[in-house]
Every structure is written in C-alpha cells, then in structure tokens.
Amino acid sequence: MKQKWLISSSDPQAVHKLALEMAIPPAIARVLMNRGLPDKQAIEKFFSPSIQDIFDPFLMTDMASAVERLGQAILHREKILIFGDYDVDGTTATSLLYLVLREIGLETAFYIPDREREGYGLSQLGIDYALSIGVSLVITCDCGISAFDTISYANANKIDVIVTDHHEPGEKLPDALAILDPKREDDNYPFKELCGVGVAFKLLQGFHIANNLQMENLYRHLDLVAIGTAADIVPILGENRILVAKGLEYLNGSQKIGLQALLKVSGFDNKTMNVVNIVFGLAPRLNAAGRLGEASRAVYLLSSFNREEAFELANLLEQENRNRQSIERDTIDSAILQLNASHDLDSDKILILSDTNWHHGVIGIVASKLKELYNRPV
C-alpha cells in the first residue's frame, strides 16, 4: 500500500529567530519547532530535564484521599496487597510500591494475575487471596479503572481499593475508595501521558510530601519507573521525560540486586543503559515471565535482596525469553502460511487469522508484526 509523507511547516521568521537565539542551524530549529519546542526555555527543559520540574501529585483527583488512607493503614498496622498487571509496566509498578511501602513500615504483599486463567485486570481470585491473608487495603497497578464487579466484591468483603491506572475510563467509574488516573474527565492533572508505574510513583510522591519524608529515598527507585515507562511506549515527553532521564541515572548505578542480575544476564552490565536498551533488551525478558508463565517472577526478581535467588530468576527469564522468541517465530510462520491461503492481499483491508494452537502470550506480538509487514489491521 502506498504511503504519503506529511511534512509539517513552520513560520520561516520564527525559525530564523530561534536559530539565531540558540546558535543552531535553521534546519535543527525547524525540527525543534515542529516537535512542539518553540522557544529557548522549552528547548532547555527538553534537553536538560530536572526532577524539580515534576508536578505536584495533589493536582491529581483523589490523591488526598489515597494518601490519607495509606496513612491510616500505617497507623492501624494494616496489611496491604498490591495487585499489578502482568506486563512490564504492571510488574515495575508493583515492585516500586512493594519496596517503598515496606521501607516505610507497611506489611505488604503482592499479587499478579495469571494471563490465561484470570486475564487482564483486577480479579476476584486476587480479592480472595487478599481475604485469605488478612488484607484490608488493595492498591491496583496499571489496572482497575474498569473493574466494577471486582471492586464491588472487595467492598462487600470490607476491603478498600485504591486504583492507580492510566487507561481511558468509561462513562462511569468503579466504586473504589480512590481512583488515580490522569485520564479521568474530572482530573485536572497537567500531564495525561503517565503510564501505570508513573501513576504509582505519584501516589508515593504524594505520601512522601504529606509526611515530610526524604524524597531521595523515593527517587532512588526511579530506575523501576524508567524501565516501566520506556517499556510501555508512552511518549517520552513532559513529566515522562523527566522521570526516565532521572531514572536512567539510577539504573546505570543501580544497587538493586535483581536489576544487577538482569543486566548481567542480558549482557548490559558494562554498558550505559538508555531507552533503546530497555525497550529491546530488558523489557522482553521481564515480559517473558508473564507471557509464558507467572509474571510474579519478574516482581520477585526486581525486589530481591538475595544475590543467588536473583541470578536464578534472571537466568530463568533469559531462558523464557528465548522460548518466547522460538514460539513467536513459529507462530509468525504459521500465520503467514494461513494468511496466504485465506486472504487476497490486493483487496482485503483487514487480516483475520486464528489457530487454537497459538500461544496466548505471543499472539499480540505476532499480530503487531504482521500489521507492520502488511500495513493493515490484523
């Protein structure tokens, strides 16, 4: 299918003025303006992001309620369950909350649903697990915005739920104690493109501010925020750019035993990590845990304090990723054979393929690759 380039235009005078002010070639000035950086201040913030420029978390709707409920949990020595999604965004958010909340004195457990058995989102099995271990507060990561029935089930069993999510909500919201999601219609938070781990970080930031805790104790966990944000392919602009930039600094000197093991096994232990390394190096290995088995293994790795255990888990994820690659290649070959036998590529606008033998954990990747290959929905 033919593709057409759409070239953005800029005011020549504005380009010339910016080029002179920044002492850069006009072509570079034009690119910067076309990417939404119209002046010196915006350009300097883009190239030199500062952690001081992140937004006040209390601008997010329900933040005050969520922070207050966390304070009550500490005061009454309650047990908390963190319920995370099984992708990298969800497992890094779960690890972040798990590590930080334990550090500030909360008895904390986590739960990652089984992809095939439970599917996406807050599950009744997760709430049942919370009940079985005496939990009175559940915090979701990267899910929960559409969990109406499950949150009602939790409420009926006297379990409060704080939702941290970044997906588009429907017309109504579930009856949770607090819902942190910058995409809520009634939310005035200035930056809407946070991913799940970004929203989880804002909750912790709010708690630290409200309780006069040292922010550096939270910032040292930005390595997890950088991994989850890069892996979720959200725009690395605005607040995301700040969190990733600062997070990469911590990642490149990370003291987390699990991350050290993952970097070593992945061949990145002597390299300077960047977003590309995360997306194509670390993320597939962490994702493999949930695609072919239990995603909780990724959380155990990222929150491990045992070097032997960490290397065992990292090697396991390395092998799982190789298995995933093999299954993925076989599935692509099978899908292309089916496609050639069942579709007319000169006329079909949508490609529909199915096979009960294809693994649930890779069909999304395969569909995406076929979409890129044939330039139409799959």
Coordinates of C-alpha atoms in Angstrom, one line a residue:
M1 CA 0.0 0.0 0.0
K2 CA 1.3 3.5 -0.9
Q3 CA 2.3 5.8 1.9
K4 CA 2.3 9.6 1.8
W5 CA 4.7 11.8 3.7
L6 CA 3.0 14.7 5.5
I7 CA 5.6 17.5 6.1
S8 CA 5.0 20.0 8.9
S9 CA 5.5 23.6 8.1
S10 CA 6.9 26.4 10.3
D11 CA 6.9 30.1 10.2
P12 CA 10.3 31.0 8.4
Q13 CA 10.7 34.1 10.5
A14 CA 10.2 32.3 13.8
V15 CA 12.6 29.6 12.7
H16 CA 15.2 32.2 11.8
K17 CA 14.8 33.9 15.1
L18 CA 15.1 30.7 17.1
A19 CA 18.2 29.6 15.2
L20 CA 19.9 32.9 16.0
E21 CA 18.9 32.8 19.7
M22 CA 20.1 29.2 20.2
A23 CA 23.1 29.5 17.8
I24 CA 21.9 26.4 15.9
P25 CA 21.3 25.6 12.2
P26 CA 17.9 26.7 10.8
A27 CA 17.1 23.0 9.9
I28 CA 17.5 22.0 13.6
A29 CA 15.5 25.0 14.7
R30 CA 12.7 23.9 12.3
V31 CA 12.7 20.3 13.6
L32 CA 12.5 21.6 17.2
M33 CA 9.6 23.9 16.5
N34 CA 7.8 21.2 14.6
R35 CA 8.1 19.0 17.7
G36 CA 6.5 21.5 19.9
L37 CA 9.6 23.3 21.3
P38 CA 9.0 26.9 20.2
D39 CA 11.4 28.8 22.4
K40 CA 14.7 28.6 24.3
Q41 CA 13.1 27.8 27.7
A42 CA 11.2 24.8 26.2
I43 CA 14.3 23.5 24.4
E44 CA 16.5 23.8 27.5
K45 CA 13.9 21.9 29.6
F46 CA 13.7 19.2 26.9
F47 CA 17.5 18.6 26.7
S48 CA 18.1 19.1 30.4
P49 CA 15.1 17.7 32.3
S50 CA 15.1 18.3 36.1
I51 CA 13.4 16.3 38.8
Q52 CA 12.5 19.7 40.3
D53 CA 10.0 20.2 37.4
I54 CA 7.7 17.3 38.2
F55 CA 4.2 18.2 39.0
D56 CA 2.5 18.4 42.4
P57 CA 0.9 15.0 42.9
F58 CA -2.1 16.6 44.7
L59 CA -3.2 18.1 41.5
M60 CA -4.5 14.6 40.6
T61 CA -8.1 13.8 41.6
D62 CA -8.4 11.6 44.7
M63 CA -4.7 11.9 45.6
A64 CA -5.5 13.4 49.0
S65 CA -7.9 10.5 49.8
A66 CA -5.4 7.9 48.7
V67 CA -2.6 9.4 50.7
E68 CA -4.8 9.7 53.8
R69 CA -5.9 6.1 53.5
L70 CA -2.2 4.9 53.3
G71 CA -1.5 6.9 56.5
Q72 CA -4.4 5.2 58.3
A73 CA -3.0 1.8 57.2
I74 CA 0.3 2.6 58.8
L75 CA -1.4 3.9 62.0
H76 CA -3.5 0.8 62.4
R77 CA -0.8 -1.7 61.3
E78 CA -2.9 -2.9 58.4
K79 CA -1.8 -5.4 55.8
I80 CA -1.8 -4.2 52.1
L81 CA -2.0 -6.1 48.9
I82 CA -0.6 -4.6 45.7
F83 CA -2.4 -6.1 42.6
G84 CA -0.4 -5.5 39.4
D85 CA -0.8 -6.2 35.7
Y86 CA 1.4 -8.9 34.2
D87 CA 3.3 -6.6 31.7
V88 CA 6.5 -4.7 32.4
D89 CA 4.5 -1.5 33.4
G90 CA 2.5 -3.5 35.9
T91 CA 5.4 -5.5 37.4
T92 CA 7.7 -2.5 37.7
A93 CA 4.8 -0.5 39.4
T94 CA 4.1 -3.5 41.7
S95 CA 7.8 -3.7 42.6
L96 CA 8.0 0.0 43.2
L97 CA 5.1 0.1 45.6
Y98 CA 6.1 -3.2 47.3
L99 CA 9.6 -2.0 48.0
V100 CA 8.8 1.6 49.1
L101 CA 5.7 0.7 51.2
R102 CA 7.7 -2.0 53.0
E103 CA 10.5 0.5 53.6
I104 CA 8.1 3.0 55.3
G105 CA 6.8 0.2 57.6
L106 CA 3.7 -1.3 55.9
E107 CA 3.2 -5.0 55.9
T108 CA 2.8 -5.5 52.2
A109 CA 2.1 -8.4 49.8
F110 CA 1.6 -8.5 46.0
Y111 CA -0.4 -10.5 43.5
I112 CA 0.0 -10.7 39.7
P113 CA -2.9 -12.5 37.9
D114 CA -2.4 -15.4 35.6
R115 CA -2.7 -14.3 32.0
E116 CA -4.6 -17.3 30.7
R117 CA -6.6 -18.2 33.8
E118 CA -7.6 -14.8 35.0
G119 CA -7.0 -12.5 32.1
Y120 CA -6.4 -8.7 32.4
G121 CA -7.3 -6.6 35.3
L122 CA -8.3 -6.9 39.0
S123 CA -9.7 -10.4 39.5
Q124 CA -11.9 -12.0 42.1
L125 CA -9.2 -14.6 42.7
G126 CA -6.9 -11.7 43.7
I127 CA -9.5 -10.4 46.2
D128 CA -10.0 -13.9 47.5
Y129 CA -6.2 -14.1 48.0
A130 CA -6.3 -10.7 49.9
L131 CA -9.1 -12.1 52.1
S132 CA -7.1 -15.2 52.8
I133 CA -4.1 -13.3 54.2
G134 CA -6.0 -10.7 56.1
V135 CA -5.6 -7.7 53.8
S136 CA -7.8 -4.6 54.4
L137 CA -6.5 -2.4 51.6
V138 CA -5.7 -3.3 47.9
I139 CA -3.8 -1.0 45.6
T140 CA -4.0 -1.7 41.9
C141 CA -1.2 -1.0 39.4
D142 CA -1.8 -0.4 35.7
C143 CA -5.4 -1.7 36.0
G144 CA -8.7 -1.3 37.9
I145 CA -10.3 1.6 36.0
S146 CA -13.0 -0.8 34.6
A147 CA -13.1 -3.4 37.5
F148 CA -16.7 -2.6 38.6
D149 CA -17.8 -6.0 39.7
T150 CA -14.5 -6.9 41.4
I151 CA -14.3 -3.7 43.3
S152 CA -17.9 -4.1 44.5
Y153 CA -16.9 -7.6 45.6
A154 CA -14.0 -6.2 47.6
N155 CA -16.2 -3.6 49.2
A156 CA -18.7 -6.2 50.2
N157 CA -15.8 -8.0 52.0
K158 CA -14.7 -4.9 53.8
I159 CA -11.6 -4.4 51.6
D160 CA -10.8 -0.8 50.5
V161 CA -9.4 -0.4 47.0
I162 CA -7.2 2.4 45.7
V163 CA -6.9 2.3 41.9
T164 CA -3.7 3.5 40.2
D165 CA -4.2 3.3 36.4
H166 CA -3.6 5.2 33.2
H167 CA -6.1 3.7 30.8
E168 CA -9.1 5.6 29.4
P169 CA -12.1 5.3 31.8
G170 CA -15.6 4.6 30.6
E171 CA -18.6 6.9 31.3
K172 CA -18.8 5.7 34.8
L173 CA -16.1 4.9 37.4
P174 CA -16.0 1.9 39.8
D175 CA -16.9 2.4 43.5
A176 CA -13.3 2.5 44.7
L177 CA -12.1 4.5 47.7
A178 CA -9.8 6.5 45.4
I179 CA -9.1 6.4 41.7
L180 CA -5.8 7.9 40.5
D181 CA -5.9 8.2 36.7
P182 CA -4.9 11.3 34.9
K183 CA -7.2 10.4 32.0
R184 CA -10.3 10.9 34.2
E185 CA -12.6 13.5 32.8
D186 CA -12.7 15.3 36.1
D187 CA -9.0 15.2 36.6
N188 CA -7.0 18.4 36.0
Y189 CA -3.5 16.9 36.3
P190 CA -1.3 18.8 33.8
F191 CA 0.3 15.7 32.2
K192 CA -2.0 13.0 30.9
E193 CA 0.5 10.5 29.4
L194 CA 1.9 8.9 32.6
C195 CA 1.9 5.1 32.4
G196 CA 1.0 2.7 35.3
V197 CA 4.3 2.9 37.1
G198 CA 4.2 6.7 36.7
V199 CA 0.9 6.9 38.5
A200 CA 2.1 4.6 41.2
F201 CA 5.1 6.9 41.6
K202 CA 2.8 9.9 42.0
L203 CA 1.0 8.2 44.8
L204 CA 4.3 7.6 46.6
Q205 CA 5.4 11.1 45.9
G206 CA 2.2 12.4 47.5
F207 CA 2.7 10.2 50.6
H208 CA 6.3 11.4 51.0
I209 CA 5.2 15.1 50.7
A210 CA 2.3 14.7 53.1
N211 CA 4.5 13.0 55.7
N212 CA 7.7 15.1 55.3
L213 CA 9.7 12.1 54.2
Q214 CA 13.0 12.3 52.4
M215 CA 12.3 12.4 48.7
E216 CA 15.7 10.9 47.9
N217 CA 14.6 7.7 49.5
L218 CA 11.9 7.6 46.8
Y219 CA 13.9 8.9 43.9
R220 CA 16.4 6.0 44.2
H221 CA 13.6 3.7 42.9
L222 CA 13.2 5.8 39.7
D223 CA 15.2 3.0 37.9
L224 CA 12.0 1.0 38.1
V225 CA 9.9 4.0 36.8
A226 CA 12.3 4.4 33.9
I227 CA 12.0 0.7 32.9
G228 CA 8.3 0.6 33.1
T229 CA 7.8 3.9 31.3
A230 CA 10.1 3.1 28.4
A231 CA 8.7 -0.4 28.1
D232 CA 5.1 0.9 27.9
I233 CA 5.9 3.0 24.8
V234 CA 4.3 6.2 26.2
P235 CA 5.6 9.5 24.9
I236 CA 9.0 10.3 26.4
L237 CA 8.0 13.9 26.7
G238 CA 7.0 16.2 29.6
E239 CA 7.0 14.5 33.0
N240 CA 7.7 11.1 31.5
R241 CA 10.9 12.6 30.1
I242 CA 12.0 13.8 33.5
L243 CA 11.2 10.5 35.2
V244 CA 13.0 8.5 32.6
A245 CA 16.1 10.8 32.5
K246 CA 16.5 10.7 36.3
G247 CA 15.6 7.0 36.3
L248 CA 18.4 6.2 33.8
E249 CA 20.9 7.8 36.1
Y250 CA 19.8 5.5 39.0
L251 CA 19.6 2.5 36.6
N252 CA 23.2 3.0 35.5
G253 CA 24.3 2.8 39.1
S254 CA 21.6 0.7 40.5
Q255 CA 22.2 -1.0 43.8
K256 CA 19.2 -3.4 43.3
I257 CA 20.5 -6.9 43.3
G258 CA 17.7 -8.1 41.0
L259 CA 18.5 -5.4 38.4
Q260 CA 22.2 -6.1 38.6
A261 CA 21.5 -9.8 37.9
L262 CA 19.2 -8.9 35.0
L263 CA 21.7 -6.5 33.5
K264 CA 24.4 -9.2 33.8
V265 CA 22.4 -12.0 32.2
S266 CA 21.2 -9.7 29.5
G267 CA 24.7 -8.6 28.6
F268 CA 24.2 -5.0 29.7
D269 CA 26.3 -5.0 32.9
N270 CA 29.2 -3.0 31.3
K271 CA 27.1 -0.7 29.1
T272 CA 25.4 2.6 29.7
M273 CA 21.7 2.0 29.6
N274 CA 19.3 4.1 27.5
V275 CA 15.7 3.8 26.4
V276 CA 16.5 1.6 23.4
N277 CA 18.4 -0.9 25.7
I278 CA 15.3 -1.0 27.9
V279 CA 12.8 -1.5 25.2
F280 CA 14.7 -4.1 23.2
G281 CA 16.8 -5.6 26.0
L282 CA 15.3 -5.6 29.5
A283 CA 11.6 -5.3 28.6
P284 CA 11.3 -8.5 26.5
R285 CA 13.0 -10.5 29.3
L286 CA 10.7 -9.1 32.0
N287 CA 7.7 -9.5 29.8
A288 CA 8.5 -13.2 29.1
A289 CA 7.7 -14.0 32.7
G290 CA 4.1 -13.2 32.1
R291 CA 3.8 -14.3 28.5
L292 CA 4.8 -17.9 29.1
G293 CA 4.3 -18.4 32.9
E294 CA 4.0 -16.5 36.1
A295 CA 4.6 -12.8 35.9
S296 CA 5.2 -12.7 39.6
R297 CA 8.7 -13.9 38.9
A298 CA 9.5 -10.5 37.5
V299 CA 8.4 -8.9 40.7
Y300 CA 10.4 -11.3 42.8
L301 CA 13.5 -10.5 40.7
L302 CA 13.1 -6.7 40.8
S303 CA 12.5 -6.8 44.6
S304 CA 15.0 -9.5 45.5
F305 CA 17.6 -9.0 48.3
N306 CA 19.3 -12.3 47.7
R307 CA 22.0 -12.5 45.1
E308 CA 21.7 -16.2 44.4
E309 CA 18.0 -16.1 44.1
A310 CA 18.3 -13.0 41.8
F311 CA 20.6 -14.7 39.4
E312 CA 18.5 -17.8 39.4
L313 CA 15.4 -15.8 38.4
A314 CA 17.3 -13.7 35.9
N315 CA 18.6 -16.8 34.1
L316 CA 15.1 -18.3 34.2
L317 CA 13.7 -15.2 32.5
E318 CA 16.5 -15.3 29.9
Q319 CA 15.5 -18.8 29.0
E320 CA 11.8 -17.9 29.0
N321 CA 12.6 -15.1 26.6
R322 CA 14.4 -17.5 24.3
N323 CA 11.4 -19.8 24.4
R324 CA 9.1 -16.9 23.6
Q325 CA 11.2 -16.0 20.6
S326 CA 11.1 -19.5 19.3
I327 CA 7.3 -19.8 19.8
E328 CA 6.9 -16.3 18.2
R329 CA 8.9 -17.3 15.1
D330 CA 6.9 -20.5 14.7
T331 CA 3.6 -18.6 15.1
I332 CA 4.6 -15.9 12.6
D333 CA 5.5 -18.6 10.0
S334 CA 2.2 -20.4 10.7
A335 CA 0.2 -17.2 10.5
I336 CA 1.8 -16.1 7.2
L337 CA 1.0 -19.6 5.6
Q338 CA -2.6 -19.2 6.8
L339 CA -2.8 -15.7 5.5
N340 CA -1.5 -16.6 2.0
A341 CA -4.1 -19.4 1.8
S342 CA -7.1 -17.4 3.1
H343 CA -6.6 -13.8 2.1
D344 CA -6.4 -11.7 -1.1
L345 CA -3.7 -9.1 -0.2
D346 CA -4.7 -7.0 -3.2
S347 CA -8.2 -6.4 -1.9
D348 CA -8.5 -7.4 1.8
K349 CA -8.4 -4.3 4.1
I350 CA -8.3 -6.3 7.3
L351 CA -6.5 -9.6 8.0
I352 CA -8.3 -12.1 10.3
L353 CA -6.3 -15.2 11.4
S354 CA -6.8 -17.8 14.1
D355 CA -5.5 -21.1 15.4
T356 CA -6.3 -22.8 18.7
N357 CA -2.6 -24.0 18.9
W358 CA -1.2 -20.5 19.0
H359 CA 0.1 -19.4 22.4
H360 CA -2.0 -16.6 24.1
G361 CA 1.2 -15.0 25.3
V362 CA 2.6 -14.2 21.8
I363 CA -0.4 -13.6 19.5
G364 CA -0.4 -9.8 20.3
I365 CA 3.2 -9.6 19.2
V366 CA 2.6 -11.6 16.1
A367 CA -0.4 -9.5 15.1
S368 CA 1.7 -6.4 15.6
K369 CA 4.5 -7.7 13.4
L370 CA 2.1 -8.8 10.7
K371 CA 0.4 -5.3 10.8
E372 CA 3.8 -3.7 10.2
L373 CA 4.6 -6.2 7.4
Y374 CA 1.3 -5.9 5.5
N375 CA 0.4 -2.3 6.6
R376 CA -3.2 -3.1 7.6
P377 CA -5.1 -4.1 10.8
V378 CA -4.6 -7.8 11.9

